[in-house]
PDB file of C-alpha atoms in Angstrom:
ATOM      1  CA  MET A 222      22.218   9.435  10.747  1.00 81.00           C
ATOM      2  CA  THR A 223      19.775   8.650   7.935  1.00 91.00           C
ATOM      3  CA  ASP A 224      16.645  10.783   7.769  1.00 96.00           C
ATOM      4  CA  LEU A 225      13.557   8.958   6.512  1.00 97.00           C
ATOM      5  CA  ALA A 226      10.494   9.947   4.491  1.00 98.00           C
ATOM      6  CA  ILE A 227       7.773   7.300   4.738  1.00 98.00           C
ATOM      7  CA  TYR A 228       4.713   7.385   2.481  1.00 98.00           C
ATOM      8  CA  ASP A 229       1.425   5.538   2.514  1.00 98.00           C
ATOM      9  CA  MET A 230       0.415   4.677  -1.058  1.00 98.00           C
ATOM     10  CA  ASP A 231      -3.332   4.385  -1.729  1.00 98.00           C
ATOM     11  CA  ARG A 232      -4.999   7.813  -1.789  1.00 97.00           C
ATOM     12  CA  THR A 233      -1.795   9.410  -0.530  1.00 98.00           C
ATOM     13  CA  VAL A 234       0.646   8.932  -3.383  1.00 98.00           C
ATOM     14  CA  THR A 235      -2.190   7.745  -5.629  1.00 98.00           C
ATOM     15  CA  ARG A 236      -5.514   9.504  -6.111  1.00 97.00           C
ATOM     16  CA  HIS A 237      -7.492   6.271  -5.936  1.00 97.00           C
ATOM     17  CA  ALA A 238      -7.169   2.884  -4.274  1.00 96.00           C
ATOM     18  CA  THR A 239      -5.250   0.251  -6.229  1.00 97.00           C
ATOM     19  CA  TYR A 240      -5.974  -3.200  -4.809  1.00 95.00           C
ATOM     20  CA  THR A 241      -9.288  -4.066  -6.473  1.00 95.00           C
ATOM     21  CA  PRO A 242      -8.246  -2.314  -9.724  1.00 97.00           C
ATOM     22  CA  PHE A 243      -5.101  -4.484  -9.732  1.00 97.00           C
ATOM     23  CA  LEU A 244      -7.134  -7.677  -9.424  1.00 97.00           C
ATOM     24  CA  LEU A 245      -9.583  -6.529 -12.104  1.00 97.00           C
ATOM     25  CA  HIS A 246      -6.670  -5.607 -14.375  1.00 97.00           C
ATOM     26  CA  CYS A 247      -5.199  -9.099 -13.967  1.00 97.00           C
ATOM     27  CA  ALA A 248      -8.517 -10.870 -14.434  1.00 97.00           C
ATOM     28  CA  ALA A 249      -9.411  -8.907 -17.564  1.00 97.00           C
ATOM     29  CA  ARG A 250      -6.091  -9.693 -19.209  1.00 96.00           C
ATOM     30  CA  ARG A 251      -5.346 -13.187 -17.986  1.00 95.00           C
ATOM     31  CA  ALA A 252      -8.697 -14.871 -17.396  1.00 96.00           C
ATOM     32  CA  PRO A 253     -11.697 -12.674 -18.323  1.00 97.00           C
ATOM     33  CA  TRP A 254     -14.065 -15.462 -17.319  1.00 97.00           C
ATOM     34  CA  ARG A 255     -13.180 -14.712 -13.713  1.00 97.00           C
ATOM     35  CA  LEU A 256     -15.173 -11.492 -13.966  1.00 97.00           C
ATOM     36  CA  ILE A 257     -18.281 -13.647 -13.447  1.00 97.00           C
ATOM     37  CA  PHE A 258     -17.192 -13.693  -9.796  1.00 97.00           C
ATOM     38  CA  LEU A 259     -17.760  -9.952  -9.388  1.00 97.00           C
ATOM     39  CA  PRO A 260     -21.021 -10.476  -7.458  1.00 97.00           C
ATOM     40  CA  LEU A 261     -19.040 -12.583  -4.976  1.00 97.00           C
ATOM     41  CA  VAL A 262     -16.433  -9.821  -4.752  1.00 96.00           C
ATOM     42  CA  VAL A 263     -19.183  -7.349  -3.889  1.00 96.00           C
ATOM     43  CA  GLY A 264     -20.572  -9.849  -1.383  1.00 97.00           C
ATOM     44  CA  SER A 265     -17.193 -10.140   0.338  1.00 97.00           C
ATOM     45  CA  MET A 266     -16.984  -6.357   0.565  1.00 95.00           C
ATOM     46  CA  LEU A 267     -20.400  -6.251   2.204  1.00 96.00           C
ATOM     47  CA  ALA A 268     -19.260  -8.954   4.617  1.00 96.00           C
ATOM     48  CA  TYR A 269     -16.310  -6.752   5.523  1.00 95.00           C
ATOM     49  CA  VAL A 270     -18.543  -3.717   6.052  1.00 95.00           C
ATOM     50  CA  ALA A 271     -20.724  -5.885   8.296  1.00 96.00           C
ATOM     51  CA  LYS A 272     -17.565  -6.889  10.219  1.00 94.00           C
ATOM     52  CA  LEU A 273     -18.036 -10.564   9.400  1.00 96.00           C
ATOM     53  CA  ILE A 274     -14.488 -10.738   8.010  1.00 96.00           C
ATOM     54  CA  ASP A 275     -11.402  -8.572   8.478  1.00 95.00           C
ATOM     55  CA  ARG A 276      -9.436  -6.693   5.824  1.00 93.00           C
ATOM     56  CA  ALA A 277      -6.843  -9.439   5.481  1.00 95.00           C
ATOM     57  CA  ARG A 278      -9.467 -12.092   4.801  1.00 96.00           C
ATOM     58  CA  LEU A 279     -11.212  -9.757   2.353  1.00 96.00           C
ATOM     59  CA  LYS A 280      -7.978  -9.460   0.383  1.00 96.00           C
ATOM     60  CA  GLU A 281      -7.420 -13.207   0.319  1.00 96.00           C
ATOM     61  CA  ILE A 282     -10.962 -13.924  -0.869  1.00 97.00           C
ATOM     62  CA  ASN A 283     -10.830 -11.376  -3.692  1.00 96.00           C
ATOM     63  CA  HIS A 284      -7.348 -12.512  -4.709  1.00 96.00           C
ATOM     64  CA  ARG A 285      -8.612 -16.076  -5.068  1.00 96.00           C
ATOM     65  CA  LEU A 286     -11.729 -15.010  -6.972  1.00 97.00           C
ATOM     66  CA  LEU A 287     -10.085 -12.698  -9.508  1.00 97.00           C
ATOM     67  CA  LEU A 288      -6.494 -13.923  -9.756  1.00 95.00           C
ATOM     68  CA  GLY A 289      -6.812 -17.549  -8.721  1.00 95.00           C
ATOM     69  CA  GLY A 290      -5.536 -19.623  -5.846  1.00 94.00           C
ATOM     70  CA  LYS A 291      -1.991 -19.601  -7.159  1.00 94.00           C
ATOM     71  CA  ILE A 292      -0.045 -18.183 -10.082  1.00 94.00           C
ATOM     72  CA  HIS A 293       3.567 -18.428 -11.224  1.00 94.00           C
ATOM     73  CA  PRO A 294       5.518 -15.155 -10.905  1.00 93.00           C
ATOM     74  CA  ARG A 295       6.508 -15.270 -14.590  1.00 94.00           C
ATOM     75  CA  ASN A 296       2.820 -15.136 -15.545  1.00 94.00           C
ATOM     76  CA  LEU A 297       2.186 -12.366 -13.053  1.00 95.00           C
ATOM     77  CA  ALA A 298       5.143 -10.163 -14.019  1.00 96.00           C
ATOM     78  CA  PRO A 299       3.728  -8.680 -17.261  1.00 97.00           C
ATOM     79  CA  LEU A 300       0.426  -7.971 -15.525  1.00 97.00           C
ATOM     80  CA  ILE A 301       2.231  -6.165 -12.710  1.00 97.00           C
ATOM     81  CA  ASP A 302       4.297  -4.150 -15.166  1.00 98.00           C
ATOM     82  CA  SER A 303       1.329  -3.051 -17.259  1.00 98.00           C
ATOM     83  CA  PHE A 304      -0.672  -2.155 -14.146  1.00 98.00           C
ATOM     84  CA  ALA A 305       2.211  -0.179 -12.634  1.00 98.00           C
ATOM     85  CA  GLU A 306       2.724   1.729 -15.874  1.00 98.00           C
ATOM     86  CA  ARG A 307      -0.953   2.669 -15.945  1.00 97.00           C
ATOM     87  CA  GLN A 308      -0.932   3.831 -12.314  1.00 98.00           C
ATOM     88  CA  VAL A 309       2.150   5.994 -12.781  1.00 98.00           C
ATOM     89  CA  ALA A 310       0.658   7.508 -15.922  1.00 98.00           C
ATOM     90  CA  THR A 311      -2.824   8.226 -14.583  1.00 97.00           C
ATOM     91  CA  ASN A 312      -3.172   7.821 -10.822  1.00 98.00           C
ATOM     92  CA  ILE A 313      -0.351   9.719  -9.081  1.00 98.00           C
ATOM     93  CA  ARG A 314      -0.974  12.945  -7.187  1.00 98.00           C
ATOM     94  CA  PRO A 315       1.181  15.821  -8.517  1.00 98.00           C
ATOM     95  CA  GLY A 316       2.005  16.822  -4.948  1.00 98.00           C
ATOM     96  CA  ALA A 317       3.373  13.347  -4.276  1.00 98.00           C
ATOM     97  CA  LEU A 318       5.862  13.722  -7.099  1.00 98.00           C
ATOM     98  CA  ARG A 319       7.002  17.068  -5.712  1.00 98.00           C
ATOM     99  CA  ALA A 320       7.313  15.678  -2.182  1.00 98.00           C
ATOM    100  CA  ILE A 321       9.330  12.654  -3.333  1.00 98.00           C
ATOM    101  CA  ALA A 322      11.693  14.914  -5.277  1.00 98.00           C
ATOM    102  CA  ARG A 323      12.106  17.225  -2.284  1.00 98.00           C
ATOM    103  CA  ASP A 324      12.739  14.393   0.172  1.00 98.00           C
ATOM    104  CA  LYS A 325      15.311  12.808  -2.106  1.00 97.00           C
ATOM    105  CA  SER A 326      17.031  16.166  -2.613  1.00 97.00           C
ATOM    106  CA  GLU A 327      17.285  16.434   1.192  1.00 96.00           C
ATOM    107  CA  GLY A 328      19.096  13.103   1.239  1.00 96.00           C
ATOM    108  CA  ARG A 329      16.276  11.213   2.904  1.00 97.00           C
ATOM    109  CA  ARG A 330      15.750   7.491   2.448  1.00 97.00           C
ATOM    110  CA  VAL A 331      12.348   7.410   0.771  1.00 98.00           C
ATOM    111  CA  VAL A 332      10.165   4.484   1.851  1.00 98.00           C
ATOM    112  CA  MET A 333       6.698   3.325   0.841  1.00 98.00           C
ATOM    113  CA  ALA A 334       4.664   1.680   3.627  1.00 98.00           C
ATOM    114  CA  THR A 335       1.388   0.395   2.255  1.00 98.00           C
ATOM    115  CA  ALA A 336      -1.383  -2.070   3.003  1.00 97.00           C
ATOM    116  CA  SER A 337      -1.322  -2.976  -0.685  1.00 97.00           C
ATOM    117  CA  TYR A 338       0.463  -6.128  -1.805  1.00 96.00           C
ATOM    118  CA  THR A 339       4.171  -5.669  -2.385  1.00 96.00           C
ATOM    119  CA  LEU A 340       3.507  -7.795  -5.505  1.00 93.00           C
ATOM    120  CA  TYR A 341       2.638  -4.649  -7.412  1.00 97.00           C
ATOM    121  CA  ALA A 342       3.348  -1.821  -4.954  1.00 98.00           C
ATOM    122  CA  ARG A 343       7.071  -2.403  -5.441  1.00 98.00           C
ATOM    123  CA  ALA A 344       6.722  -1.935  -9.212  1.00 98.00           C
ATOM    124  CA  ILE A 345       4.915   1.378  -8.691  1.00 98.00           C
ATOM    125  CA  ALA A 346       7.408   2.496  -6.039  1.00 98.00           C
ATOM    126  CA  GLU A 347      10.425   1.717  -8.218  1.00 98.00           C
ATOM    127  CA  ARG A 348       9.005   3.808 -11.045  1.00 98.00           C
ATOM    128  CA  LEU A 349       8.537   6.732  -8.650  1.00 98.00           C
ATOM    129  CA  GLY A 350      12.044   6.569  -7.204  1.00 98.00           C
ATOM    130  CA  PHE A 351      11.378   5.015  -3.804  1.00 98.00           C
ATOM    131  CA  ASP A 352      14.304   3.316  -2.081  1.00 97.00           C
ATOM    132  CA  ASP A 353      12.366   0.704  -0.104  1.00 98.00           C
ATOM    133  CA  VAL A 354       8.888  -0.812   0.156  1.00 98.00           C
ATOM    134  CA  ILE A 355       7.098  -2.154   3.216  1.00 98.00           C
ATOM    135  CA  GLY A 356       3.794  -3.808   2.351  1.00 98.00           C
ATOM    136  CA  THR A 357       1.520  -6.799   2.629  1.00 97.00           C
ATOM    137  CA  GLY A 358       3.331  -9.940   1.589  1.00 96.00           C
ATOM    138  CA  SER A 359       2.047 -12.975  -0.299  1.00 94.00           C
ATOM    139  CA  ILE A 360       2.957 -16.554   0.478  1.00 94.00           C
ATOM    140  CA  ILE A 361       5.194 -18.179  -2.120  1.00 91.00           C
ATOM    141  CA  GLY A 362       4.658 -21.925  -1.922  1.00 88.00           C
ATOM    142  CA  LEU A 363       7.120 -24.764  -2.448  1.00 83.00           C
ATOM    143  CA  ASP A 364       5.611 -24.913  -5.936  1.00 89.00           C
ATOM    144  CA  GLU A 365       7.108 -21.419  -6.489  1.00 91.00           C
ATOM    145  CA  ARG A 366       3.624 -20.035  -7.072  1.00 93.00           C
ATOM    146  CA  VAL A 367       2.159 -16.903  -5.516  1.00 94.00           C
ATOM    147  CA  HIS A 368      -0.731 -18.093  -3.346  1.00 95.00           C
ATOM    148  CA  ALA A 369      -3.920 -16.233  -2.401  1.00 94.00           C
ATOM    149  CA  LYS A 370      -2.727 -16.083   1.195  1.00 95.00           C
ATOM    150  CA  ILE A 371      -1.134 -13.219   3.099  1.00 96.00           C
ATOM    151  CA  ASP A 372       2.354 -13.833   4.415  1.00 95.00           C
ATOM    152  CA  GLY A 373       2.379 -12.469   7.955  1.00 95.00           C
ATOM    153  CA  GLU A 374       0.275  -9.418   8.767  1.00 96.00           C
ATOM    154  CA  ASN A 375      -1.813  -7.155   6.590  1.00 97.00           C
ATOM    155  CA  CYS A 376       0.202  -3.909   6.622  1.00 97.00           C
ATOM    156  CA  TYR A 377      -2.622  -1.785   8.015  1.00 97.00           C
ATOM    157  CA  GLY A 378      -3.265   0.159  11.224  1.00 96.00           C
ATOM    158  CA  PRO A 379      -1.126  -0.926  14.205  1.00 97.00           C
ATOM    159  CA  ALA A 380       0.369  -3.719  12.063  1.00 97.00           C
ATOM    160  CA  LYS A 381       1.895  -1.103   9.748  1.00 98.00           C
ATOM    161  CA  ARG A 382       3.702   0.463  12.704  1.00 97.00           C
ATOM    162  CA  ARG A 383       5.022  -2.959  13.743  1.00 97.00           C
ATOM    163  CA  MET A 384       6.138  -3.752  10.206  1.00 98.00           C
ATOM    164  CA  ILE A 385       7.938  -0.417   9.908  1.00 97.00           C
ATOM    165  CA  ALA A 386       9.711  -1.175  13.203  1.00 95.00           C
ATOM    166  CA  ASP A 387      10.736  -4.591  11.851  1.00 96.00           C
ATOM    167  CA  TRP A 388      12.040  -2.963   8.662  1.00 96.00           C
ATOM    168  CA  VAL A 389      14.023  -0.407  10.681  1.00 95.00           C
ATOM    169  CA  GLU A 390      15.650  -3.233  12.628  1.00 94.00           C
ATOM    170  CA  ARG A 391      16.385  -5.356   9.538  1.00 93.00           C
ATOM    171  CA  SER A 392      17.873  -2.325   7.803  1.00 92.00           C
ATOM    172  CA  GLY A 393      20.282  -1.709  10.654  1.00 91.00           C
ATOM    173  CA  LEU A 394      18.698   1.647  11.452  1.00 89.00           C
ATOM    174  CA  THR A 395      17.588   0.968  15.024  1.00 85.00           C
ATOM    175  CA  GLY A 396      18.820   3.860  17.132  1.00 84.00           C
ATOM    176  CA  THR A 397      20.692   5.333  14.187  1.00 84.00           C
ATOM    177  CA  HIS A 398      18.048   6.803  11.888  1.00 87.00           C
ATOM    178  CA  GLY A 399      17.397  10.496  12.094  1.00 93.00           C
ATOM    179  CA  HIS A 400      14.290  12.609  11.520  1.00 96.00           C
ATOM    180  CA  VAL A 401      11.212  10.734  10.250  1.00 97.00           C
ATOM    181  CA  ARG A 402       8.643  12.470   8.041  1.00 98.00           C
ATOM    182  CA  PHE A 403       5.434  10.463   7.471  1.00 98.00           C
ATOM    183  CA  TYR A 404       2.644  11.065   4.959  1.00 98.00           C
ATOM    184  CA  SER A 405      -0.798   9.464   4.858  1.00 98.00           C
ATOM    185  CA  ASP A 406      -4.413  10.257   4.056  1.00 98.00           C
ATOM    186  CA  HIS A 407      -6.091   7.998   6.617  1.00 97.00           C
ATOM    187  CA  VAL A 408      -6.627   7.930  10.377  1.00 97.00           C
ATOM    188  CA  SER A 409      -5.842   4.192  10.451  1.00 97.00           C
ATOM    189  CA  ASP A 410      -2.200   5.287  10.233  1.00 98.00           C
ATOM    190  CA  ALA A 411      -2.426   7.129  13.573  1.00 98.00           C
ATOM    191  CA  PRO A 412       0.157   4.782  15.199  1.00 98.00           C
ATOM    192  CA  VAL A 413       2.730   5.749  12.563  1.00 98.00           C
ATOM    193  CA  PHE A 414       1.780   9.429  12.723  1.00 98.00           C
ATOM    194  CA  GLU A 415       2.324   9.356  16.506  1.00 97.00           C
ATOM    195  CA  TRP A 416       5.708   7.634  16.107  1.00 96.00           C
ATOM    196  CA  SER A 417       7.030   9.947  13.405  1.00 97.00           C
ATOM    197  CA  ASP A 418       8.802  13.239  14.037  1.00 97.00           C
ATOM    198  CA  GLU A 419       6.903  15.125  11.339  1.00 98.00           C
ATOM    199  CA  PRO A 420       3.382  13.841  10.597  1.00 98.00           C
ATOM    200  CA  VAL A 421       1.827  15.159   7.395  1.00 98.00           C
ATOM    201  CA  ALA A 422      -1.856  14.501   6.661  1.00 98.00           C
ATOM    202  CA  VAL A 423      -2.297  14.417   2.880  1.00 98.00           C
ATOM    203  CA  ASN A 424      -5.770  15.074   1.428  1.00 98.00           C
ATOM    204  CA  PRO A 425      -7.061  13.674   4.727  1.00 97.00           C
ATOM    205  CA  HIS A 426     -10.371  12.000   5.388  1.00 94.00           C
ATOM    206  CA  ASP A 427     -12.593  13.789   7.899  1.00 96.00           C
ATOM    207  CA  LYS A 428     -11.434  11.783  10.935  1.00 97.00           C
ATOM    208  CA  LEU A 429      -7.779  12.356  10.127  1.00 98.00           C
ATOM    209  CA  LYS A 430      -8.386  16.041   9.408  1.00 97.00           C
ATOM    210  CA  ARG A 431      -9.929  16.442  12.872  1.00 97.00           C
ATOM    211  CA  LEU A 432      -7.097  14.511  14.529  1.00 98.00           C
ATOM    212  CA  ALA A 433      -4.425  16.462  12.636  1.00 98.00           C
ATOM    213  CA  THR A 434      -6.042  19.758  13.625  1.00 97.00           C
ATOM    214  CA  GLN A 435      -6.181  18.689  17.281  1.00 97.00           C
ATOM    215  CA  ARG A 436      -2.542  17.543  17.300  1.00 96.00           C
ATOM    216  CA  GLY A 437      -1.193  20.420  15.226  1.00 97.00           C
ATOM    217  CA  TRP A 438       0.013  18.172  12.409  1.00 98.00           C
ATOM    218  CA  ALA A 439       0.613  19.585   8.958  1.00 98.00           C
ATOM    219  CA  ILE A 440      -2.206  19.196   6.427  1.00 98.00           C
ATOM    220  CA  GLU A 441      -1.374  19.266   2.713  1.00 98.00           C
ATOM    221  CA  ASP A 442      -3.389  19.098  -0.494  1.00 98.00           C
ATOM    222  CA  TRP A 443      -1.479  17.164  -3.151  1.00 98.00           C
ATOM    223  CA  GLY A 444      -4.141  17.494  -5.846  1.00 95.00           C
TER     224      GLY A 444
END
């Protein structure tokens, strides 16, 4: 039996969200002229708030605006590396580092499950000692370029639970994994909290704090 520790990333392991900072990081270093599109980025965010587009479409729009419609992985790699290094140096909660060390010392398989793109989430996860990453995929075209299009589902809300289930099956852990500990800061992860054996609300938003209190889930402050 393999016990699991599954972590959300943005605002759970990290103090701040990473998706828009990643795109800004890439634009500033690769094509600074793309920063002229920032008003359109803000407009797309307002469209999301107004429920005119969903989160997946918001990601695709901002990817296209700030990173371009497609990019070769060799051009993306140094941008990912420099961004991941910055996040690990400046944006990781101290409590997350302690929890990862504890879970690994217990022999757990430590997994990141994030709505962020695996493009860069994997680089952050590897630097922190994670064993596996489940995240939002990007389509790689026949031209071998990364396209501004999500591959499959955006790993958020109920979709994250489905994607974790798919990962469990692909990993040969169906019916064989042991205790599951799950950490997140946001109520959108309620489906995964409900599925896990040990839900832990980390620096929770108000809605999650209320839900965790009602359900008797652990609440932790990771700084």
